[in-house]
Amino acid sequence: MKPFKKFYLEITSVCNLACTFCPETLRPKSFISEDDFIKRLTEIKPYTDYLNFHVKGEPLLHPKLDQLLKHSDAFGFKVNITTNGTLLRKKRQQLLNQPALRQLNISLHSFEGQPFKIDKARYLEEILTFVDELTENQNTIVSFRLWNLQSEGQQTFTEENHDSLVRLCSHFNLDFSVFDDLSPESGVKLKQNVYLNQDYQFTWPSLDEQEDEGQGFCYGLRNQAAILTDGTVVPCCLDGEGVINLGNIKETTFQSIIEGERATAIVNGFSNRTAVEELCRKCGFRKKFG
């Protein structure tokens, strides 16, 4: 069994939106080249069968998205793409008939908090039209996400969420109310291979956050790892700025990086429920796992 159930292979650091819940990266804006992508697939093939095309950035912006999916299929990878959904109509031909595309996650909360106006009705209609075509022609899972709850005490359905949910109920002709069944703990099946999920908005870890005692557990380098567009290897998908730079895959092998001293110290530390990296001590996600 390959060790990493999740592997985040960032294909671009560029995004076309400015979501309030996702700070813009300070890293140079870039797109992975096709040659570099193939080299990375070769390096990580012994470690995983599943790819996520993001850490930061909007994957659908990549001009050769269709070719990256085809290369992934040739190597036997299954790909999960998380997108804000605004480019689905434009990138329709690059996404359809792609055997590697296992799951498409659509962040429906992306229209919120933009410095410019997004036509919400048109946004939803273009997404739903694409999802209908996608699911009729290939066996891809679709997950609609509303990950914008602020706290456990918040009212479950904001006005923005309510409108989106009403439209989803209508489109999929549901004979039940998602308002009764949907919660952060329980998603809803809308039709075969199409799901709706709700969760709390998460905070990206930052060195500017307050440090705590560092107790907790994390699956970084245990069942997941990530490579940023420039080749920097980081322990998990939340290190969006490459703070925990374990090494660069352009300069050394992936194997030597994850077996190196710094990576080993991270894994051993969390085995003892202790965060050894400063960024990890300022990340609240480790507290979710004990």
Short mmCIF file of C-alpha atoms in Angstrom, two decimals:
data_model
loop_
_atom_site.label_atom_id
_atom_site.label_comp_id
_atom_site.label_asym_id
_atom_site.label_seq_id
_atom_site.Cartn_x
_atom_site.Cartn_y
_atom_site.Cartn_z
CA MET A 1 0.00 0.00 0.00
CA LYS A 2 1.37 3.41 -0.97
CA PRO A 3 1.88 5.72 2.04
CA PHE A 4 0.20 8.93 0.87
CA LYS A 5 -3.57 8.80 0.43
CA LYS A 6 -3.50 12.50 -0.46
CA PHE A 7 -0.88 14.20 -2.54
CA TYR A 8 -1.11 17.88 -3.37
CA LEU A 9 0.67 18.64 -6.62
CA GLU A 10 0.16 22.36 -7.13
CA ILE A 11 -0.04 23.23 -10.84
CA THR A 12 -0.38 27.00 -10.45
CA SER A 13 -0.04 29.61 -7.71
CA VAL A 14 -2.31 32.01 -9.63
CA CYS A 15 -5.99 32.61 -8.83
CA ASN A 16 -8.66 34.63 -10.62
CA LEU A 17 -10.55 35.53 -7.43
CA ALA A 18 -9.69 37.22 -4.14
CA CYS A 19 -11.64 35.21 -1.58
CA THR A 20 -11.54 36.60 1.95
CA PHE A 21 -11.02 33.11 3.40
CA CYS A 22 -7.96 32.40 1.25
CA PRO A 23 -5.07 34.90 1.55
CA GLU A 24 -3.27 35.63 -1.71
CA THR A 25 0.06 33.87 -1.83
CA LEU A 26 3.21 35.96 -1.52
CA ARG A 27 5.06 33.50 -3.74
CA PRO A 28 5.81 34.38 -7.39
CA LYS A 29 2.89 33.69 -9.69
CA SER A 30 3.70 30.68 -11.83
CA PHE A 31 2.39 27.67 -13.72
CA ILE A 32 4.05 24.28 -13.73
CA SER A 33 5.57 23.31 -17.07
CA GLU A 34 4.52 20.10 -18.75
CA ASP A 35 8.06 18.70 -18.51
CA ASP A 36 8.32 19.45 -14.79
CA PHE A 37 4.90 17.93 -14.23
CA ILE A 38 5.93 14.65 -15.88
CA LYS A 39 9.17 14.55 -13.86
CA ARG A 40 7.20 14.98 -10.64
CA LEU A 41 4.79 12.22 -11.57
CA THR A 42 7.77 9.92 -12.05
CA GLU A 43 9.22 10.86 -8.65
CA ILE A 44 6.02 10.44 -6.63
CA LYS A 45 4.54 7.39 -8.36
CA PRO A 46 5.89 4.96 -5.70
CA TYR A 47 4.18 7.00 -2.96
CA THR A 48 0.61 7.68 -4.05
CA ASP A 49 -2.15 6.93 -6.55
CA TYR A 50 -4.14 10.12 -5.92
CA LEU A 51 -3.34 13.69 -6.88
CA ASN A 52 -4.90 17.01 -5.89
CA PHE A 53 -4.01 19.79 -8.32
CA HIS A 54 -3.78 22.55 -5.74
CA VAL A 55 -2.29 23.98 -2.61
CA LYS A 56 -3.00 27.56 -3.54
CA GLY A 57 -4.14 28.80 -6.93
CA GLU A 58 -7.06 27.98 -9.23
CA PRO A 59 -6.22 24.78 -11.15
CA LEU A 60 -8.56 25.58 -14.06
CA LEU A 61 -6.37 28.54 -14.98
CA HIS A 62 -3.61 26.23 -16.20
CA PRO A 63 -3.51 26.51 -20.01
CA LYS A 64 -2.57 22.83 -20.43
CA LEU A 65 -4.95 21.36 -17.87
CA ASP A 66 -6.17 18.73 -20.34
CA GLN A 67 -2.61 17.56 -21.02
CA LEU A 68 -1.82 17.35 -17.30
CA LEU A 69 -4.87 15.15 -16.83
CA LYS A 70 -3.84 12.93 -19.73
CA HIS A 71 -0.31 12.55 -18.36
CA SER A 72 -1.78 11.68 -14.96
CA ASP A 73 -3.90 8.97 -16.56
CA ALA A 74 -0.90 7.57 -18.43
CA PHE A 75 0.91 7.18 -15.08
CA GLY A 76 -2.14 5.55 -13.47
CA PHE A 77 -3.04 8.46 -11.17
CA LYS A 78 -6.54 9.52 -10.18
CA VAL A 79 -7.00 13.28 -9.87
CA ASN A 80 -9.13 15.43 -7.59
CA ILE A 81 -9.61 19.05 -8.62
CA THR A 82 -10.85 21.75 -6.25
CA THR A 83 -12.10 24.84 -8.04
CA ASN A 84 -14.02 28.03 -7.38
CA GLY A 85 -16.22 27.05 -10.34
CA THR A 86 -16.00 30.29 -12.31
CA LEU A 87 -14.11 28.72 -15.24
CA LEU A 88 -16.02 25.46 -15.67
CA ARG A 89 -17.86 26.61 -18.78
CA LYS A 90 -14.67 27.95 -20.36
CA LYS A 91 -12.65 24.83 -19.54
CA ARG A 92 -15.45 22.40 -20.41
CA GLN A 93 -13.59 20.66 -23.25
CA GLN A 94 -10.45 20.20 -21.15
CA LEU A 95 -12.37 18.47 -18.35
CA LEU A 96 -14.76 16.22 -20.23
CA ASN A 97 -13.76 12.69 -21.24
CA GLN A 98 -10.81 12.59 -18.86
CA PRO A 99 -10.47 9.12 -17.26
CA ALA A 100 -8.07 10.47 -14.63
CA LEU A 101 -10.61 12.94 -13.21
CA ARG A 102 -11.87 11.14 -10.13
CA GLN A 103 -13.53 14.02 -8.23
CA LEU A 104 -14.42 17.65 -8.81
CA ASN A 105 -14.86 19.78 -5.69
CA ILE A 106 -16.67 23.07 -6.31
CA SER A 107 -16.39 25.73 -3.62
CA LEU A 108 -19.78 27.44 -3.92
CA HIS A 109 -18.83 29.92 -1.21
CA SER A 110 -16.22 31.47 -3.53
CA PHE A 111 -18.57 34.20 -4.75
CA GLU A 112 -18.59 35.72 -1.26
CA GLY A 113 -16.25 38.51 -0.19
CA GLN A 114 -15.01 39.47 -3.64
CA PRO A 115 -13.85 43.03 -4.37
CA PHE A 116 -15.90 42.80 -7.56
CA LYS A 117 -19.46 41.71 -8.20
CA ILE A 118 -20.17 38.13 -9.26
CA ASP A 119 -23.56 37.41 -10.80
CA LYS A 120 -24.60 34.66 -8.42
CA ALA A 121 -27.48 33.33 -10.53
CA ARG A 122 -25.30 33.04 -13.63
CA TYR A 123 -22.47 31.57 -11.56
CA LEU A 124 -24.72 28.78 -10.28
CA GLU A 125 -26.38 28.12 -13.64
CA GLU A 126 -23.07 27.68 -15.45
CA ILE A 127 -21.84 25.31 -12.75
CA LEU A 128 -25.02 23.22 -12.77
CA THR A 129 -25.05 22.99 -16.56
CA PHE A 130 -21.49 21.72 -16.56
CA VAL A 131 -22.09 19.25 -13.74
CA ASP A 132 -25.06 17.77 -15.59
CA GLU A 133 -22.94 17.20 -18.68
CA LEU A 134 -19.98 15.87 -16.74
CA THR A 135 -21.94 13.32 -14.73
CA GLU A 136 -23.90 12.13 -17.76
CA ASN A 137 -20.72 11.33 -19.69
CA GLN A 138 -18.19 10.06 -17.18
CA ASN A 139 -17.95 8.49 -13.74
CA THR A 140 -16.63 11.55 -11.89
CA ILE A 141 -17.72 12.41 -8.35
CA VAL A 142 -18.86 16.00 -7.80
CA SER A 143 -18.83 17.62 -4.37
CA PHE A 144 -20.49 21.00 -3.90
CA ARG A 145 -18.89 22.75 -0.93
CA LEU A 146 -20.28 25.41 1.36
CA TRP A 147 -17.34 25.79 3.71
CA ASN A 148 -18.20 29.19 5.11
CA LEU A 149 -19.64 28.72 8.59
CA GLN A 150 -17.79 31.04 10.96
CA SER A 151 -18.21 29.20 14.25
CA GLU A 152 -20.10 26.39 15.90
CA GLY A 153 -22.56 28.90 17.33
CA GLN A 154 -23.43 30.38 13.95
CA GLN A 155 -26.84 29.90 12.37
CA THR A 156 -26.44 26.96 10.02
CA PHE A 157 -27.89 28.63 6.93
CA THR A 158 -26.77 32.15 6.06
CA GLU A 159 -28.76 34.11 3.51
CA GLU A 160 -26.16 33.36 0.84
CA ASN A 161 -26.19 29.65 1.65
CA HIS A 162 -29.97 29.58 1.76
CA ASP A 163 -30.25 30.93 -1.78
CA SER A 164 -27.73 28.41 -3.09
CA LEU A 165 -29.46 25.53 -1.36
CA VAL A 166 -32.85 26.51 -2.73
CA ARG A 167 -31.41 26.51 -6.25
CA LEU A 168 -29.76 23.11 -5.75
CA CYS A 169 -33.00 21.60 -4.41
CA SER A 170 -34.86 22.88 -7.43
CA HIS A 171 -32.28 21.78 -9.98
CA PHE A 172 -31.99 18.24 -8.66
CA ASN A 173 -35.74 17.86 -7.98
CA LEU A 174 -35.14 16.66 -4.44
CA ASP A 175 -38.00 14.98 -2.61
CA PHE A 176 -36.47 15.90 0.76
CA SER A 177 -35.20 19.10 2.37
CA VAL A 178 -31.47 19.62 2.53
CA PHE A 179 -32.18 22.10 5.30
CA ASP A 180 -33.12 19.21 7.54
CA ASP A 181 -30.28 16.88 6.61
CA LEU A 182 -27.23 19.07 5.90
CA SER A 183 -24.71 19.83 8.62
CA PRO A 184 -20.93 19.96 9.04
CA GLU A 185 -21.13 16.40 10.29
CA SER A 186 -23.38 15.07 7.53
CA GLY A 187 -23.36 15.74 3.80
CA VAL A 188 -26.24 15.17 1.41
CA LYS A 189 -26.44 13.06 -1.75
CA LEU A 190 -28.13 15.08 -4.50
CA LYS A 191 -28.02 12.35 -7.15
CA GLN A 192 -25.69 9.55 -8.23
CA ASN A 193 -22.08 10.76 -7.75
CA VAL A 194 -23.17 14.29 -6.77
CA TYR A 195 -22.95 15.45 -3.15
CA LEU A 196 -23.32 18.59 -1.06
CA ASN A 197 -21.09 19.28 1.93
CA GLN A 198 -21.00 22.01 4.54
CA ASP A 199 -18.21 22.88 6.94
CA TYR A 200 -16.65 25.67 8.96
CA GLN A 201 -14.38 28.20 7.31
CA PHE A 202 -10.81 27.34 8.15
CA THR A 203 -7.93 29.67 8.90
CA TRP A 204 -4.70 29.20 7.00
CA PRO A 205 -1.81 28.78 9.46
CA SER A 206 0.59 31.68 9.53
CA LEU A 207 3.75 32.62 11.39
CA ASP A 208 1.89 35.78 12.41
CA GLU A 209 -0.58 33.75 14.48
CA GLN A 210 -0.16 33.15 18.19
CA GLU A 211 1.87 30.11 19.14
CA ASP A 212 0.53 27.62 21.69
CA GLU A 213 2.00 24.71 23.63
CA GLY A 214 2.30 22.65 20.45
CA GLN A 215 0.41 19.57 21.56
CA GLY A 216 -1.65 17.59 19.06
CA PHE A 217 -1.37 15.36 16.04
CA CYS A 218 -1.11 15.84 12.28
CA TYR A 219 -1.15 13.54 9.27
CA GLY A 220 1.35 15.66 7.37
CA LEU A 221 4.05 13.36 5.89
CA ARG A 222 2.12 10.45 7.34
CA ASN A 223 -0.64 10.13 4.78
CA GLN A 224 -0.13 13.31 2.76
CA ALA A 225 2.51 15.62 1.31
CA ALA A 226 2.60 18.51 -1.14
CA ILE A 227 4.80 20.00 -3.82
CA LEU A 228 4.41 23.68 -4.69
CA THR A 229 4.65 24.93 -8.26
CA ASP A 230 8.31 25.91 -7.89
CA GLY A 231 9.24 22.41 -6.67
CA THR A 232 9.29 23.11 -2.93
CA VAL A 233 8.19 20.07 -0.91
CA VAL A 234 6.07 20.81 2.18
CA PRO A 235 4.44 18.47 4.72
CA CYS A 236 0.79 19.27 4.02
CA CYS A 237 -1.73 21.22 1.97
CA LEU A 238 -1.95 24.07 4.51
CA ASP A 239 1.61 25.30 4.10
CA GLY A 240 0.60 27.62 1.28
CA GLU A 241 3.72 29.80 1.53
CA GLY A 242 6.28 27.01 1.71
CA VAL A 243 7.35 27.95 5.23
CA ILE A 244 8.36 24.38 6.08
CA ASN A 245 10.65 23.97 3.08
CA LEU A 246 11.82 20.36 3.21
CA GLY A 247 13.77 20.65 -0.02
CA ASN A 248 13.22 21.22 -3.71
CA ILE A 249 12.42 18.37 -6.05
CA LYS A 250 14.32 20.16 -8.82
CA GLU A 251 17.50 19.80 -6.78
CA THR A 252 17.15 16.42 -5.08
CA THR A 253 14.91 13.35 -5.11
CA PHE A 254 11.53 13.24 -3.43
CA GLN A 255 12.62 10.15 -1.52
CA SER A 256 15.65 11.86 -0.01
CA ILE A 257 13.54 14.88 0.93
CA ILE A 258 10.86 12.99 2.85
CA GLU A 259 13.45 10.75 4.48
CA GLY A 260 15.59 13.75 5.47
CA GLU A 261 16.29 15.01 8.96
CA ARG A 262 13.69 17.78 9.03
CA ALA A 263 10.88 15.60 7.64
CA THR A 264 11.74 12.77 10.02
CA ALA A 265 11.68 15.14 12.99
CA ILE A 266 8.17 16.29 12.05
CA VAL A 267 6.83 12.74 11.85
CA ASN A 268 8.54 11.64 15.06
CA GLY A 269 7.32 14.75 16.85
CA PHE A 270 3.69 14.10 15.99
CA SER A 271 4.10 10.46 16.99
CA ASN A 272 4.65 11.94 20.44
CA ARG A 273 1.78 14.43 19.96
CA THR A 274 4.23 17.33 19.71
CA ALA A 275 4.65 19.92 16.94
CA VAL A 276 8.33 20.57 16.32
CA GLU A 277 7.87 23.23 13.61
CA GLU A 278 6.86 26.81 14.47
CA LEU A 279 4.17 26.89 11.76
CA CYS A 280 2.68 23.65 13.13
CA ARG A 281 2.50 25.21 16.59
CA LYS A 282 0.46 28.02 15.03
CA CYS A 283 -1.92 25.72 13.16
CA GLY A 284 -5.20 24.77 14.76
CA PHE A 285 -5.83 21.72 12.59
CA ARG A 286 -3.61 19.42 14.64
CA LYS A 287 -6.02 19.87 17.57
CA LYS A 288 -8.76 18.18 15.53
CA PHE A 289 -6.85 14.90 15.61
CA GLY A 290 -6.00 14.69 19.29
#
